[in-house]
Amino acid sequence: MTTTVSSGATTIVHTTAGRIAGAREGEIVAFRGVPYAEPPTGELRFASPRPPAPWHGVRDATRFSPPFVQAAPAHSSEDALYANVWTPDPAGRRSVLVYIHGGGWQVGAGSVPTFDGARLAAAGGIVVVNFNYRLGMFGWGLHEAYTDPVTGLAANWGLQDQVALLRWVRENAAAFGGDPDDITLCGTSAGGATAWQLALMPELKGTVRRLVSISAAHPWQPAFALTPDDSRTAYETIAHRLGTDPKGLREVPAPLLHEEWTRFFSGSPGAREVGSGREYRGPVLDGRLVTAYPHDLPTPDVPLMTIYNRTEGSFFTDPLSPSFPPAPPAPTDHAELREAVRGVLRKMTPRVDDGLVDACVDAYRGTAAPTGRDEELRDLWTEVWGDGLFRHRIVRLAERHARTGTTPQYVMEFAHPTRAPHFGTPHDATSKFLFGSHRLPLHAEQFGDGPLERRISRNFAELVSTFVREGRPRSEDVPDWPVFAPDRPTTLVLGGETVASVALTPKRQQLRFWDEAGCLPVP
């Protein structure tokens, strides 16, 4: 049923599991903490998600659920599989944007103020949905002891949650004024990577109509994923330490399991009991949901918007950035630069000899524009970090889609600089401008809230929302944005005093080192 009942500030809609009451907030109606799956606790820990149990009466949907289990905040919980919906009008039939938060598959939540969908829903005339999914060892691993008796799956429970959420959205979009046949999937970082994977799944063909992949942390081994054997080793070792077996981990308190998982992957990657999962622990090759990683698969067969930040690495090298763990000290001389670069390369491969380090430093020095500033060493280190872990594969996959794909693709470099003493345009700068949250007190000091920042944010939101509604991005302050062609000026550069321009992909020469270095997969 899609009947909507409004009474003052309260709006009641019918979902497939029961009635919920949201709240009118200015131009939109917000529904928070709506269950899309049963709590994954007890026997459902390390199990495929189950549909939410129906309820009687009207369920309050005006407060966020807790985030999924993580180090902070303290109120995180396993009972966290809930969605949040912002809609201009539950009686309409609008395009739907489903947003997947990032956080290295370890942290984050739909309730984070950065991802509040109210402004984007109102300005774009679209329904915006975000949600929580399982994180850390509860969401991203593999062990046959957890083979689900219903689905036969034994891995990637967080990815399974995302599939369940998309099915829930398709079944319930109309209740919130959304069009179930017009769903665009969007995500940032880890969320951008799994959004890409979801768009490739045969079982979701027809559900995902368009894709916006932002700063995607495309998984590969050993950096962003565990091998199946290493995943088994992790669960078995932790179970042994706790005096049980893998099945027995279902009975261990969640905070203790999270603590043990964090301890297992602490310290230098070279000193751990396993060699993979060196930077993040994301999707594991399970032969069912994840049959291969993006560099070995076709690109998604839907219209694409591919976005990256100008200096992805400054999120990790700015000591004032909220990265976890905090940024190490910046290099101050050539010897320290070599060791800093070696540390980045070790995130990608266990074999880092002096020749590889020197080749990387020489390649980036050869392509950098000398400035004479003291920050040059820091900037080079930053570029190596951002290109090696993010930008290289994002750009190369975009180029491959341009060569072999059958759908239009629009590529953006987001380039609006942060405010000093911050520097560059760091990883995840985009979400602050897409959702208009750059103006919040927790972000304004770093990202700014002046007329230019509001103009950039308005254009960014309009580009994405027109793509969601029409399949082609446009905005009044932005020149015509062509379909991406690698050898022509077709990359939209958004940010700075000029607001927007169309150019050849910036800093292409820097990426050539990674094509031949042998420490990254080349799409």
Coordinates of C-alpha atoms in Angstrom, one line a residue:
M1 CA 0.0 0.0 0.0
T2 CA 1.1 3.6 -0.6
T3 CA -1.6 5.5 1.3
T4 CA -0.2 8.6 2.9
V5 CA -1.8 10.3 6.0
S6 CA -0.6 13.7 7.1
S7 CA -1.6 15.4 10.4
G8 CA 0.3 18.6 11.2
A9 CA 4.0 17.8 11.2
T10 CA 3.4 14.1 11.2
T11 CA 3.2 12.0 8.0
I12 CA 2.3 8.3 8.1
V13 CA 3.1 6.0 5.2
H14 CA 2.6 2.3 4.6
T15 CA 5.7 0.2 4.1
T16 CA 5.7 -3.5 3.3
A17 CA 6.3 -4.3 7.0
G18 CA 3.9 -1.8 8.5
R19 CA 3.0 1.9 9.0
I20 CA 5.6 4.4 10.0
A21 CA 5.4 8.1 11.0
G22 CA 7.8 10.6 9.7
A23 CA 8.1 14.4 10.2
R24 CA 7.6 17.3 7.9
E25 CA 10.7 19.5 8.1
G26 CA 10.5 22.5 5.9
E27 CA 10.4 21.5 2.3
I28 CA 10.8 17.8 2.9
V29 CA 9.4 14.9 4.9
A30 CA 12.0 12.9 6.8
F31 CA 11.8 9.3 7.9
R32 CA 14.6 8.0 10.1
G33 CA 15.4 4.6 11.5
V34 CA 13.2 2.6 9.2
P35 CA 14.1 -1.2 9.4
Y36 CA 15.0 -2.8 6.2
A37 CA 16.2 -6.1 7.7
E38 CA 16.0 -8.0 11.0
P39 CA 18.7 -7.2 13.5
P40 CA 21.7 -9.4 12.7
T41 CA 22.2 -10.6 16.2
G42 CA 22.5 -14.1 17.8
E43 CA 22.1 -16.7 15.1
L44 CA 21.8 -14.0 12.5
R45 CA 25.3 -12.7 13.2
F46 CA 27.4 -13.7 10.1
A47 CA 24.1 -14.7 8.3
S48 CA 22.3 -13.3 5.3
P49 CA 19.9 -10.5 6.1
R50 CA 16.3 -11.4 6.7
P51 CA 13.3 -9.1 5.9
P52 CA 12.1 -7.0 8.8
A53 CA 9.4 -8.6 10.9
P54 CA 6.0 -6.9 10.4
W55 CA 4.7 -4.7 13.2
H56 CA 1.3 -3.5 14.3
G57 CA 0.3 0.0 14.8
V58 CA 2.4 3.0 13.7
R59 CA 6.1 2.9 14.2
D60 CA 7.9 6.1 15.1
A61 CA 10.4 7.1 12.3
T62 CA 11.7 10.4 13.5
R63 CA 15.0 9.3 15.1
F64 CA 18.1 7.8 13.7
S65 CA 19.1 4.3 14.7
P66 CA 22.5 3.7 16.3
P67 CA 25.5 3.3 13.9
F68 CA 26.7 -0.2 13.3
V69 CA 29.4 -1.5 15.7
Q70 CA 32.6 0.6 15.5
A71 CA 35.1 2.3 17.8
A72 CA 33.1 5.5 18.1
P73 CA 30.5 6.6 18.9
A74 CA 30.0 4.6 22.1
H75 CA 26.3 3.9 21.3
S76 CA 27.0 1.8 18.2
S77 CA 25.2 -1.5 17.9
E78 CA 24.6 -4.6 15.9
D79 CA 20.9 -3.6 15.8
A80 CA 21.6 -1.0 13.2
L81 CA 20.2 -2.2 9.8
Y82 CA 17.9 0.8 9.3
A83 CA 17.3 3.2 6.4
N84 CA 16.7 7.0 6.3
V85 CA 14.5 8.7 3.7
W86 CA 14.1 12.3 2.7
T87 CA 11.3 13.1 0.3
P88 CA 9.7 16.3 -1.1
D89 CA 6.3 14.6 -1.1
P90 CA 5.3 11.0 -0.2
A91 CA 2.4 11.4 -2.7
G92 CA 4.7 12.0 -5.7
R93 CA 6.6 9.8 -8.0
R94 CA 10.1 11.1 -8.2
S95 CA 13.5 9.7 -9.1
V96 CA 15.3 8.0 -6.2
L97 CA 19.0 8.4 -5.1
V98 CA 20.3 5.7 -2.8
Y99 CA 23.6 6.7 -1.1
I100 CA 26.1 4.3 0.4
H101 CA 28.4 5.9 3.0
G102 CA 32.2 5.2 3.0
G103 CA 34.6 4.7 5.9
G104 CA 36.9 1.9 4.7
W105 CA 34.2 -0.7 5.4
Q106 CA 35.1 -0.1 9.1
V107 CA 33.3 3.1 10.2
G108 CA 30.5 5.4 9.2
A109 CA 26.7 5.6 9.3
G110 CA 23.7 7.1 7.6
S111 CA 23.1 9.3 10.6
V112 CA 26.4 11.2 10.2
P113 CA 25.4 14.9 9.7
T114 CA 27.6 15.0 6.6
F115 CA 25.2 12.8 4.7
D116 CA 21.9 14.5 5.7
G117 CA 19.8 14.2 2.6
A118 CA 17.3 17.1 3.2
R119 CA 19.0 19.8 1.1
L120 CA 19.7 17.5 -1.8
A121 CA 16.1 16.1 -1.8
A122 CA 14.6 19.6 -1.7
A123 CA 16.9 21.3 -4.2
G124 CA 17.0 18.3 -6.6
G125 CA 13.3 17.3 -6.4
I126 CA 14.3 13.7 -5.7
V127 CA 13.9 11.1 -3.0
V128 CA 17.2 10.5 -1.1
V129 CA 17.8 7.3 0.9
N130 CA 20.8 6.4 3.0
F131 CA 21.4 3.5 5.5
N132 CA 23.6 1.5 7.7
Y133 CA 25.2 -1.8 6.8
R134 CA 27.4 -4.2 8.7
L135 CA 31.0 -3.2 9.2
G136 CA 34.4 -4.7 10.1
M137 CA 34.5 -8.4 10.8
F138 CA 30.7 -8.5 11.0
G139 CA 30.3 -7.3 7.4
W140 CA 33.4 -8.0 5.3
G141 CA 35.0 -11.5 5.6
L142 CA 34.5 -15.1 4.7
H143 CA 34.3 -18.4 6.5
E144 CA 32.5 -21.5 5.6
A145 CA 31.4 -22.0 9.3
Y146 CA 28.9 -19.3 8.6
T147 CA 27.3 -20.8 5.5
D148 CA 23.7 -19.6 5.6
P149 CA 21.1 -22.4 5.4
V150 CA 18.8 -20.3 3.3
T151 CA 21.1 -18.6 0.8
G152 CA 24.2 -20.8 1.0
L153 CA 26.3 -17.6 1.3
A154 CA 29.2 -17.4 3.8
A155 CA 30.8 -14.0 3.2
N156 CA 30.4 -10.3 2.6
W157 CA 27.5 -9.8 4.9
G158 CA 27.7 -6.0 4.5
L159 CA 27.4 -6.3 0.7
Q160 CA 24.4 -8.6 1.3
D161 CA 22.9 -5.9 3.4
Q162 CA 23.3 -3.4 0.6
V163 CA 21.6 -5.8 -1.8
A164 CA 18.7 -6.2 0.7
L165 CA 18.4 -2.4 1.1
L166 CA 18.1 -2.0 -2.7
R167 CA 15.4 -4.6 -2.8
W168 CA 13.7 -2.9 0.1
V169 CA 13.9 0.5 -1.7
R170 CA 12.4 -1.0 -4.9
E171 CA 9.5 -2.5 -2.9
N172 CA 8.9 0.6 -0.8
A173 CA 9.9 3.6 -3.0
A174 CA 6.3 4.4 -3.9
A175 CA 5.3 4.7 -0.3
F176 CA 7.8 7.6 0.0
G177 CA 6.9 9.3 -3.3
G178 CA 9.6 7.6 -5.2
D179 CA 9.6 5.8 -8.6
P180 CA 10.7 2.1 -8.0
D181 CA 11.8 1.9 -11.6
D182 CA 14.1 4.9 -11.4
I183 CA 16.7 4.3 -8.8
T184 CA 20.2 5.8 -9.0
L185 CA 22.9 4.3 -6.8
C186 CA 25.6 6.6 -5.4
G187 CA 28.5 6.1 -2.9
T188 CA 31.8 7.5 -1.8
S189 CA 35.1 5.7 -1.1
A190 CA 34.2 2.2 0.2
G191 CA 30.6 3.1 -0.7
G192 CA 31.6 4.2 -4.2
A193 CA 33.4 0.9 -4.7
T194 CA 30.5 -1.3 -3.5
A195 CA 28.0 0.8 -5.5
W196 CA 30.1 -0.1 -8.6
Q197 CA 30.0 -3.8 -7.6
L198 CA 26.2 -3.7 -7.0
A199 CA 25.7 -2.2 -10.5
L200 CA 27.5 -5.2 -12.0
M201 CA 25.3 -7.8 -10.2
P202 CA 23.0 -9.7 -12.6
E203 CA 20.3 -10.0 -9.8
L204 CA 20.1 -6.2 -9.6
K205 CA 19.9 -5.6 -13.3
G206 CA 16.9 -3.4 -13.8
T207 CA 17.0 -2.2 -10.2
V208 CA 20.0 0.1 -10.5
R209 CA 19.3 2.5 -13.4
R210 CA 22.3 4.8 -13.0
L211 CA 25.5 5.0 -11.0
V212 CA 27.4 7.8 -9.4
S213 CA 30.7 6.4 -8.1
I214 CA 32.7 8.9 -6.1
S215 CA 36.4 8.4 -5.0
A216 CA 35.8 4.7 -5.3
A217 CA 38.2 2.5 -3.2
H218 CA 38.0 -0.3 -5.7
P219 CA 39.0 -3.4 -3.8
W220 CA 42.0 -5.5 -4.7
Q221 CA 44.4 -7.8 -2.9
P222 CA 46.5 -7.3 -0.9
A223 CA 45.6 -3.6 -0.2
F224 CA 41.8 -3.3 0.1
A225 CA 40.6 -6.9 0.7
L226 CA 41.6 -10.1 2.4
T227 CA 42.2 -13.3 0.4
P228 CA 39.8 -16.1 1.3
D229 CA 42.6 -18.0 3.1
D230 CA 43.6 -14.9 5.1
S231 CA 40.0 -14.3 6.1
R232 CA 39.6 -17.8 7.4
T233 CA 42.9 -17.4 9.3
A234 CA 41.6 -14.2 10.9
Y235 CA 38.4 -15.7 12.2
E236 CA 40.0 -18.9 13.4
T237 CA 42.8 -17.0 15.1
I238 CA 40.5 -14.7 16.9
A239 CA 38.2 -17.6 17.9
H240 CA 41.2 -19.5 19.3
R241 CA 42.3 -16.4 21.3
L242 CA 38.8 -16.2 22.8
G243 CA 38.7 -19.9 23.6
T244 CA 36.1 -20.9 21.1
D245 CA 35.7 -21.8 17.4
P246 CA 34.4 -19.7 14.5
K247 CA 30.8 -20.7 15.1
G248 CA 31.2 -19.7 18.8
L249 CA 32.0 -16.1 17.8
R250 CA 28.3 -15.7 17.4
E251 CA 28.1 -15.7 21.2
V252 CA 30.9 -13.3 22.0
P253 CA 29.9 -9.7 22.9
A254 CA 30.1 -7.5 19.8
P255 CA 32.4 -4.9 21.4
L256 CA 34.9 -7.6 22.3
L257 CA 34.9 -9.0 18.8
H258 CA 35.4 -5.6 17.3
E259 CA 38.3 -5.0 19.7
E260 CA 40.0 -8.3 18.8
W261 CA 39.5 -7.7 15.0
T262 CA 41.1 -4.2 15.4
R263 CA 44.0 -5.7 17.4
F264 CA 44.5 -8.5 14.8
F265 CA 45.1 -5.8 12.0
S266 CA 47.0 -3.3 14.1
G267 CA 50.6 -2.4 13.5
S268 CA 52.6 -2.6 10.3
P269 CA 51.2 -4.8 7.6
G270 CA 54.5 -6.7 7.3
A271 CA 54.3 -7.7 11.0
R272 CA 50.7 -9.2 10.9
E273 CA 49.7 -12.8 10.7
V274 CA 48.2 -12.3 7.3
G275 CA 49.6 -10.5 4.3
S276 CA 46.4 -9.1 2.7
G277 CA 44.0 -6.5 4.0
R278 CA 47.0 -4.2 4.3
E279 CA 45.0 -0.9 4.2
Y280 CA 41.3 -1.8 4.4
R281 CA 39.3 -5.0 4.7
G282 CA 36.5 -4.9 2.1
P283 CA 34.8 -7.4 -0.2
V284 CA 36.3 -10.8 -0.3
L285 CA 36.3 -13.0 -3.4
D286 CA 33.6 -15.6 -2.5
G287 CA 32.7 -17.0 -5.9
R288 CA 29.0 -16.0 -5.6
L289 CA 28.5 -12.3 -4.8
V290 CA 32.1 -11.3 -5.6
T291 CA 33.5 -13.4 -8.5
A292 CA 36.3 -11.0 -9.4
Y293 CA 37.5 -7.4 -8.7
P294 CA 36.6 -4.5 -10.9
H295 CA 39.9 -4.5 -12.9
D296 CA 39.0 -8.1 -14.1
L297 CA 35.3 -7.3 -14.9
P298 CA 33.4 -5.3 -17.5
T299 CA 32.4 -1.8 -16.5
P300 CA 28.7 -1.4 -15.4
D301 CA 26.2 -1.3 -18.2
V302 CA 24.3 1.8 -16.9
P303 CA 24.9 5.5 -17.4
L304 CA 27.9 6.5 -15.2
M305 CA 29.0 9.6 -13.3
T306 CA 32.6 9.0 -12.2
I307 CA 34.1 11.5 -9.7
Y308 CA 37.4 11.8 -7.9
N309 CA 39.1 14.6 -5.9
R310 CA 42.1 16.5 -7.1
T311 CA 44.3 15.4 -4.2
E312 CA 42.8 12.3 -2.8
G313 CA 45.8 11.7 -0.6
S314 CA 45.6 15.0 1.4
F315 CA 42.9 13.3 3.5
F316 CA 45.7 11.0 4.7
T317 CA 48.6 13.4 4.9
D318 CA 47.0 16.4 6.5
P319 CA 47.6 16.1 10.3
L320 CA 44.4 18.1 11.0
S321 CA 42.3 15.8 8.8
P322 CA 39.9 13.5 10.6
S323 CA 41.5 10.4 9.0
F324 CA 42.0 7.3 11.0
P325 CA 44.7 6.5 11.9
P326 CA 46.0 10.1 12.1
A327 CA 48.5 11.3 9.4
P328 CA 52.1 10.5 10.1
P329 CA 54.6 13.4 10.1
A330 CA 55.3 14.9 6.7
P331 CA 58.8 14.3 5.3
T332 CA 61.3 17.1 5.7
D333 CA 64.2 15.9 3.5
H334 CA 64.9 13.5 0.7
A335 CA 65.6 10.5 3.0
E336 CA 62.4 11.0 4.9
L337 CA 60.5 11.4 1.6
R338 CA 61.8 8.0 0.4
E339 CA 60.7 6.3 3.6
A340 CA 57.3 8.0 3.5
V341 CA 56.8 6.8 -0.1
R342 CA 58.0 3.3 0.9
G343 CA 55.3 3.3 3.6
V344 CA 52.6 4.1 1.0
L345 CA 53.9 1.4 -1.4
R346 CA 53.8 -1.1 1.4
K347 CA 50.1 -0.6 1.7
M348 CA 49.8 -2.0 -1.9
T349 CA 52.5 -4.8 -2.0
P350 CA 54.7 -6.6 0.5
R351 CA 57.7 -6.4 -1.9
V352 CA 59.1 -2.8 -1.8
D353 CA 62.7 -2.6 -2.7
D354 CA 64.9 0.5 -3.1
G355 CA 64.5 0.5 -6.8
L356 CA 60.7 0.7 -6.7
V357 CA 60.9 3.6 -4.1
D358 CA 63.4 5.5 -6.2
A359 CA 61.4 5.0 -9.4
C360 CA 58.3 6.3 -7.8
V361 CA 60.0 9.4 -6.3
D362 CA 61.8 10.1 -9.6
A363 CA 58.5 9.7 -11.6
Y364 CA 56.6 12.1 -9.5
R365 CA 59.4 14.6 -9.3
G366 CA 59.7 14.5 -13.0
T367 CA 56.0 15.3 -13.5
A368 CA 55.6 17.9 -10.7
A369 CA 55.8 21.6 -11.3
P370 CA 58.5 23.0 -9.1
T371 CA 57.3 25.7 -6.7
G372 CA 60.2 26.2 -4.4
R373 CA 57.9 25.9 -1.4
D374 CA 58.8 23.9 1.7
E375 CA 55.7 21.9 1.2
E376 CA 57.0 20.3 -2.0
L377 CA 58.0 17.0 -0.3
R378 CA 54.7 16.8 1.5
D379 CA 52.8 17.4 -1.8
L380 CA 54.7 14.7 -3.6
W381 CA 54.0 12.2 -0.8
T382 CA 50.4 13.3 -0.9
E383 CA 50.1 12.7 -4.7
V384 CA 51.7 9.3 -4.4
W385 CA 49.3 8.3 -1.7
G386 CA 46.1 9.5 -3.5
D387 CA 47.1 8.3 -7.0
G388 CA 48.2 4.9 -5.9
L389 CA 45.3 4.0 -3.7
F390 CA 42.5 5.8 -5.5
R391 CA 43.0 8.0 -8.6
H392 CA 44.9 5.6 -10.8
R393 CA 42.2 2.9 -10.9
I394 CA 39.4 5.4 -11.0
V395 CA 40.8 7.1 -14.1
R396 CA 41.9 3.9 -15.8
L397 CA 38.5 2.3 -15.3
A398 CA 36.8 5.4 -16.7
E399 CA 39.1 5.2 -19.7
R400 CA 38.3 1.6 -20.2
H401 CA 34.5 2.3 -20.1
A402 CA 35.1 5.0 -22.7
R403 CA 36.8 2.4 -24.9
T404 CA 34.5 -0.6 -24.3
G405 CA 31.4 0.5 -22.5
T406 CA 28.0 1.0 -24.2
T407 CA 26.6 3.7 -21.9
P408 CA 27.4 7.4 -21.5
Q409 CA 29.9 8.3 -18.8
Y410 CA 30.6 11.7 -17.3
V411 CA 33.9 12.2 -15.5
M412 CA 34.5 14.9 -12.9
E413 CA 37.6 16.1 -11.0
F414 CA 36.4 17.8 -7.9
A415 CA 39.0 20.5 -7.2
H416 CA 37.6 23.0 -4.7
P417 CA 40.5 23.7 -2.3
T418 CA 40.2 23.4 1.5
R419 CA 41.0 26.4 3.7
A420 CA 44.5 26.8 5.3
P421 CA 46.1 25.3 7.3
H422 CA 44.4 22.4 5.5
F423 CA 45.5 21.8 1.9
G424 CA 44.4 20.3 -1.4
T425 CA 41.1 18.7 -2.2
P426 CA 41.0 15.6 0.0
H427 CA 39.3 12.3 -0.3
D428 CA 35.6 12.7 0.7
A429 CA 35.6 16.5 0.2
T430 CA 32.8 15.8 -2.3
S431 CA 30.2 14.6 0.2
K432 CA 30.3 18.0 2.1
F433 CA 29.4 19.8 -1.1
L434 CA 27.0 17.3 -2.5
F435 CA 24.9 17.3 0.6
G436 CA 25.5 21.0 1.5
S437 CA 27.1 20.0 4.8
H438 CA 30.2 22.0 4.2
R439 CA 28.3 24.8 6.1
L440 CA 28.0 22.8 9.3
P441 CA 30.2 23.9 12.2
L442 CA 32.1 20.6 12.1
H443 CA 33.1 21.2 8.5
A444 CA 33.1 25.0 7.9
E445 CA 36.5 25.7 9.2
Q446 CA 38.1 23.2 6.8
F447 CA 35.8 23.5 3.7
G448 CA 34.4 27.1 4.0
D449 CA 30.9 28.5 3.9
G450 CA 31.3 31.6 1.8
P451 CA 29.3 32.6 -1.3
L452 CA 31.7 30.6 -3.5
E453 CA 31.4 27.4 -1.5
R454 CA 27.6 27.7 -1.6
R455 CA 27.8 28.2 -5.3
I456 CA 30.0 25.2 -5.8
S457 CA 27.7 23.1 -3.6
R458 CA 24.5 24.3 -5.4
N459 CA 26.1 23.4 -8.8
F460 CA 27.3 20.0 -7.6
A461 CA 23.9 19.1 -6.2
E462 CA 22.3 20.2 -9.4
L463 CA 24.6 18.2 -11.6
V464 CA 24.0 15.0 -9.6
S465 CA 20.2 15.5 -9.3
T466 CA 19.7 16.2 -13.0
F467 CA 21.8 13.1 -13.8
V468 CA 19.5 11.2 -11.4
R469 CA 16.3 12.6 -13.0
E470 CA 17.3 12.8 -16.7
G471 CA 20.5 10.8 -17.2
R472 CA 22.5 13.9 -18.2
P473 CA 24.1 16.3 -15.7
R474 CA 23.7 20.0 -16.2
S475 CA 23.7 23.2 -14.1
E476 CA 23.4 26.9 -14.9
D477 CA 27.0 27.8 -13.9
V478 CA 28.6 24.8 -15.6
P479 CA 29.6 24.6 -19.3
D480 CA 28.2 21.8 -21.4
W481 CA 29.7 18.6 -20.0
P482 CA 30.4 16.1 -22.8
V483 CA 30.4 12.4 -22.5
F484 CA 33.9 11.3 -21.4
A485 CA 36.5 10.7 -24.2
P486 CA 40.1 10.3 -22.7
D487 CA 41.9 12.1 -25.5
R488 CA 39.6 15.2 -25.7
P489 CA 38.7 17.9 -23.2
T490 CA 35.8 16.2 -21.6
T491 CA 36.6 16.0 -17.8
L492 CA 34.6 18.5 -15.8
V493 CA 36.8 20.3 -13.2
L494 CA 34.5 21.7 -10.5
G495 CA 35.8 24.1 -7.9
G496 CA 37.8 27.2 -7.3
E497 CA 37.2 30.8 -8.5
T498 CA 36.3 29.7 -12.0
V499 CA 33.6 27.4 -10.6
A500 CA 33.8 24.9 -13.5
S501 CA 35.7 24.2 -16.7
V502 CA 36.0 21.3 -19.1
A503 CA 39.6 20.0 -19.7
L504 CA 41.7 17.0 -20.5
T505 CA 42.0 14.7 -17.5
P506 CA 44.5 16.7 -15.3
K507 CA 47.8 15.1 -14.1
R508 CA 47.6 12.2 -16.5
Q509 CA 51.3 11.9 -16.8
Q510 CA 51.7 11.1 -13.1
L511 CA 49.6 8.0 -13.5
R512 CA 51.9 6.3 -15.9
F513 CA 54.3 5.2 -13.2
W514 CA 51.6 2.9 -11.8
D515 CA 50.9 1.3 -15.2
E516 CA 54.4 -0.3 -15.2
A517 CA 55.3 -0.4 -11.5
G518 CA 53.8 -3.9 -10.9
C519 CA 52.3 -3.1 -7.5
L520 CA 48.8 -2.2 -8.7
P521 CA 46.2 -4.0 -10.9
V522 CA 45.9 -2.1 -14.2
P523 CA 42.3 -2.2 -15.6

